[in-house]
Coordinates of C-alpha atoms in Angstrom, one line a residue:
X1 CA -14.9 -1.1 -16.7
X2 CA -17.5 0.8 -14.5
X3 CA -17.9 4.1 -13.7
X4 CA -16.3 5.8 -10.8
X5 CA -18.3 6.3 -8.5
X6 CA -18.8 9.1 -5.1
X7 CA -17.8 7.6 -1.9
X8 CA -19.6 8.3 1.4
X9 CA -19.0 8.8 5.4
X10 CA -20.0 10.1 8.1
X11 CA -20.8 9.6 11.8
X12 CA -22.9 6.9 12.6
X13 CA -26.6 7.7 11.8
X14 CA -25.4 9.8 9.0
X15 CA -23.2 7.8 6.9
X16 CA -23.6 10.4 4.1
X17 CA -23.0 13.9 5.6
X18 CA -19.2 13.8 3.6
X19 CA -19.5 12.9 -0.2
X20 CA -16.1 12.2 -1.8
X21 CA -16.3 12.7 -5.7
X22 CA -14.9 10.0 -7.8
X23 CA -12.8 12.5 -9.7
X24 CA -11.1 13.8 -6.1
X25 CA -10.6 10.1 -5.0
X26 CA -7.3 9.6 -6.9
X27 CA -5.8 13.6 -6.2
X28 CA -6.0 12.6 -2.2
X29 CA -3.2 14.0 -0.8
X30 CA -0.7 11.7 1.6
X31 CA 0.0 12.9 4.7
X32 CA 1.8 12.0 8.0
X33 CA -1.2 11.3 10.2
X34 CA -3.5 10.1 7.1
X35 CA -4.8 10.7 3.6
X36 CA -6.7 14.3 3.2
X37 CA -9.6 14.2 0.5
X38 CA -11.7 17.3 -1.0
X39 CA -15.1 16.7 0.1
X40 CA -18.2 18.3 0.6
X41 CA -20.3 18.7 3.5
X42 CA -23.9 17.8 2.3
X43 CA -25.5 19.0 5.2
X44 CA -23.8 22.6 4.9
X45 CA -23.3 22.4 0.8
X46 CA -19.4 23.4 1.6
X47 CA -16.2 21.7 0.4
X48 CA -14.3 21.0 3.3
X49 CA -10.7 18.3 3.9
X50 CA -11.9 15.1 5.0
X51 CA -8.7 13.6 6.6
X52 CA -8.9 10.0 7.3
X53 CA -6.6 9.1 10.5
X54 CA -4.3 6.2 9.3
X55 CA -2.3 6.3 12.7
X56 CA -4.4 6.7 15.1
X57 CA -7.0 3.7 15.8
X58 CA -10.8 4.1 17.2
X59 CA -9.3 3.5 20.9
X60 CA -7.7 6.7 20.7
X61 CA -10.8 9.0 19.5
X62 CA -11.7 10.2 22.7
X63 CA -8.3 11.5 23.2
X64 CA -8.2 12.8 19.7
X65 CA -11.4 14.6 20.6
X66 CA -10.5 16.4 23.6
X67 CA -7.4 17.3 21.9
X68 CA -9.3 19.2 18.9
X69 CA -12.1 20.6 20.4
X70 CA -10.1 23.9 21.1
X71 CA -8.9 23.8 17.5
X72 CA -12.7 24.5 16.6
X73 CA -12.8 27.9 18.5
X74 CA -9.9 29.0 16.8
X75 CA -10.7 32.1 14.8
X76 CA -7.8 34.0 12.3
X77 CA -7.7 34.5 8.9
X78 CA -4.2 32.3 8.5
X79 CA -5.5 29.1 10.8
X80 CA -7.1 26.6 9.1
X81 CA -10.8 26.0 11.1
X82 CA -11.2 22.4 12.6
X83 CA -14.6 21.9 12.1
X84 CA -15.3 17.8 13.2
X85 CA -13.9 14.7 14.8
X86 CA -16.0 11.6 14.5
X87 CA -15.4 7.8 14.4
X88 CA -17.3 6.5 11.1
X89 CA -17.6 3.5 8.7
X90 CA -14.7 3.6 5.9
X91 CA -15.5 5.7 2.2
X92 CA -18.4 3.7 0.5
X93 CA -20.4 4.3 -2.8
X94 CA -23.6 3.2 -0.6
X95 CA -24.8 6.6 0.6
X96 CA -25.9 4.5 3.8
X97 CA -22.8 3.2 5.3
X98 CA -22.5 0.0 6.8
X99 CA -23.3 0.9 10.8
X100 CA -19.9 -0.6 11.9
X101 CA -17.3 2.6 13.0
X102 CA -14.0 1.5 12.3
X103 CA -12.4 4.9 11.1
X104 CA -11.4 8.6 12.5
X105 CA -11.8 11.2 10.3
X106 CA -11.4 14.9 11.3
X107 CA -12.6 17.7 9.1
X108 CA -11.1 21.2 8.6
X109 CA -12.4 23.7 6.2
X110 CA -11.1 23.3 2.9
X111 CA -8.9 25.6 1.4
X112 CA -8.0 26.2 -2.6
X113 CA -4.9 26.7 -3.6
X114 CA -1.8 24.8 -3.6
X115 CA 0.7 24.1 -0.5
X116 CA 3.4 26.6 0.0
X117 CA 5.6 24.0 -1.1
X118 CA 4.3 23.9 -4.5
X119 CA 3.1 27.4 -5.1
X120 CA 6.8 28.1 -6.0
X121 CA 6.4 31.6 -4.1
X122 CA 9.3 30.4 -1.9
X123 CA 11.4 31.7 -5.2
X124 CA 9.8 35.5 -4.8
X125 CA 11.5 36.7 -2.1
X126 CA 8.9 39.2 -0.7
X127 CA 6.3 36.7 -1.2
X128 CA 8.0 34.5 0.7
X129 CA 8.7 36.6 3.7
X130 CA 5.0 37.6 3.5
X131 CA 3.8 34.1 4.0
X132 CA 6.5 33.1 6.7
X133 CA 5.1 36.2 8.5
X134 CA 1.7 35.0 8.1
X135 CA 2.7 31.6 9.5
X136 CA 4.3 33.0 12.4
X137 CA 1.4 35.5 12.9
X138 CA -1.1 32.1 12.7
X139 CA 1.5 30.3 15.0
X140 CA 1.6 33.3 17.9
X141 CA -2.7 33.4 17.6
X142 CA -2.7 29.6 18.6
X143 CA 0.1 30.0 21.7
X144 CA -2.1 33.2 23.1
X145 CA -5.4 31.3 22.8
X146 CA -7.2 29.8 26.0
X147 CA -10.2 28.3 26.9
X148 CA -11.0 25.9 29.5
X149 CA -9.4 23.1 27.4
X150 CA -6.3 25.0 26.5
X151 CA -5.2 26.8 29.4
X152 CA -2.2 27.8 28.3
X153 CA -2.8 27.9 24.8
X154 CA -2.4 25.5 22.1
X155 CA 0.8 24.1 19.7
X156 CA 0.3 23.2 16.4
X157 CA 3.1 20.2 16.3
X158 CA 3.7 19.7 13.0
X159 CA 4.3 23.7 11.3
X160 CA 6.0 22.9 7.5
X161 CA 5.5 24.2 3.8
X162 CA 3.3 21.6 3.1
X163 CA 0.9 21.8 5.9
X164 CA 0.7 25.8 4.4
X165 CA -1.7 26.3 1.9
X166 CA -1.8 29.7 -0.1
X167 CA -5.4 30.4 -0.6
X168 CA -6.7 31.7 -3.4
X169 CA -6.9 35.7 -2.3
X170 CA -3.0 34.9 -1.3
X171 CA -3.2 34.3 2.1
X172 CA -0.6 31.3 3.9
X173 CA -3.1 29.5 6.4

């Protein structure tokens, strides 16, 4: 049996700018819009969540692109930072990807720690409170911010425990 090995993507011309390690491959996490990976940025040297789009096909990237540029201006300590949107070839050990784009991927900064839904401080009550707070706090930041591609602010769409993640210094983003 081989080795596992470090799969590779990235926007066209840089098919290795996100390396996936072969021990995160099997711990990706399911979600309803794709499968999120722990990955690191090799340009930047930072681990970031590589979500691959399973709904949405390459038709629709422009669209998905308009739609999260204002997510990258976003700045609060409990919203998670969008930091990319590209089309790119599918995860592959060769750390020069086939040229053929046939995937969306967006990347958000990735954070340690477990989902609200697992962390099991839903139990402690004054935890608990604490983090719904600082959901609601994140929530209210998104609705006030504008820019000329969010007018009138933007909606998050899809607020539950496990899109919270209770970073390591105990912060819900």
């Amino acid at each position: 049996m081989a080795d596992p090995v470090d799969l590779f993507t990235g926007p066209i011309g840089a098919g290795h700018r996100y390396r996936v390690a072969a021990r995160d491959v099997d711990a990706a996490m399911r979600g309803g819009e794709g499968l999120v990976f722990r990955a690191v940025d090799e340009r930047a040297g930072t681990a970031v969540a590589l979500k691959l789009l399973t709904r949405e096909s390459v038709n629709d990237a422009t669209r998905l692109l308009e739609r999260s540029r204002p997510f990258g201006e976003v700045r609060h300590p409990n919203v998670m930072r969008h930091l990319d949107l590209f089309v790119g070839p599918a995860l592959s050990a060769e750390r020069e990807a086939a040229a053929e784009a046939g995937v969306i991927y967006s990347v958000e900064e990735w954070i340690e720690g477990a989902s609200l839904l697992e962390s099991g401080l839903v139990a402690d009550a004054h935890a608990g409170l604490s983090h719904v707070a600082s959901v609601a706090r994140a929530v209210a930041a998104l609705h006030r911010f504008r820019s000329v591609d969010a007018p009138n602010g933007l909606v998050h769409r899809d607020v539950k425990p496990s899109n919270v993640r209770i970073a390591a210094d105990g912060r819900a983003v």
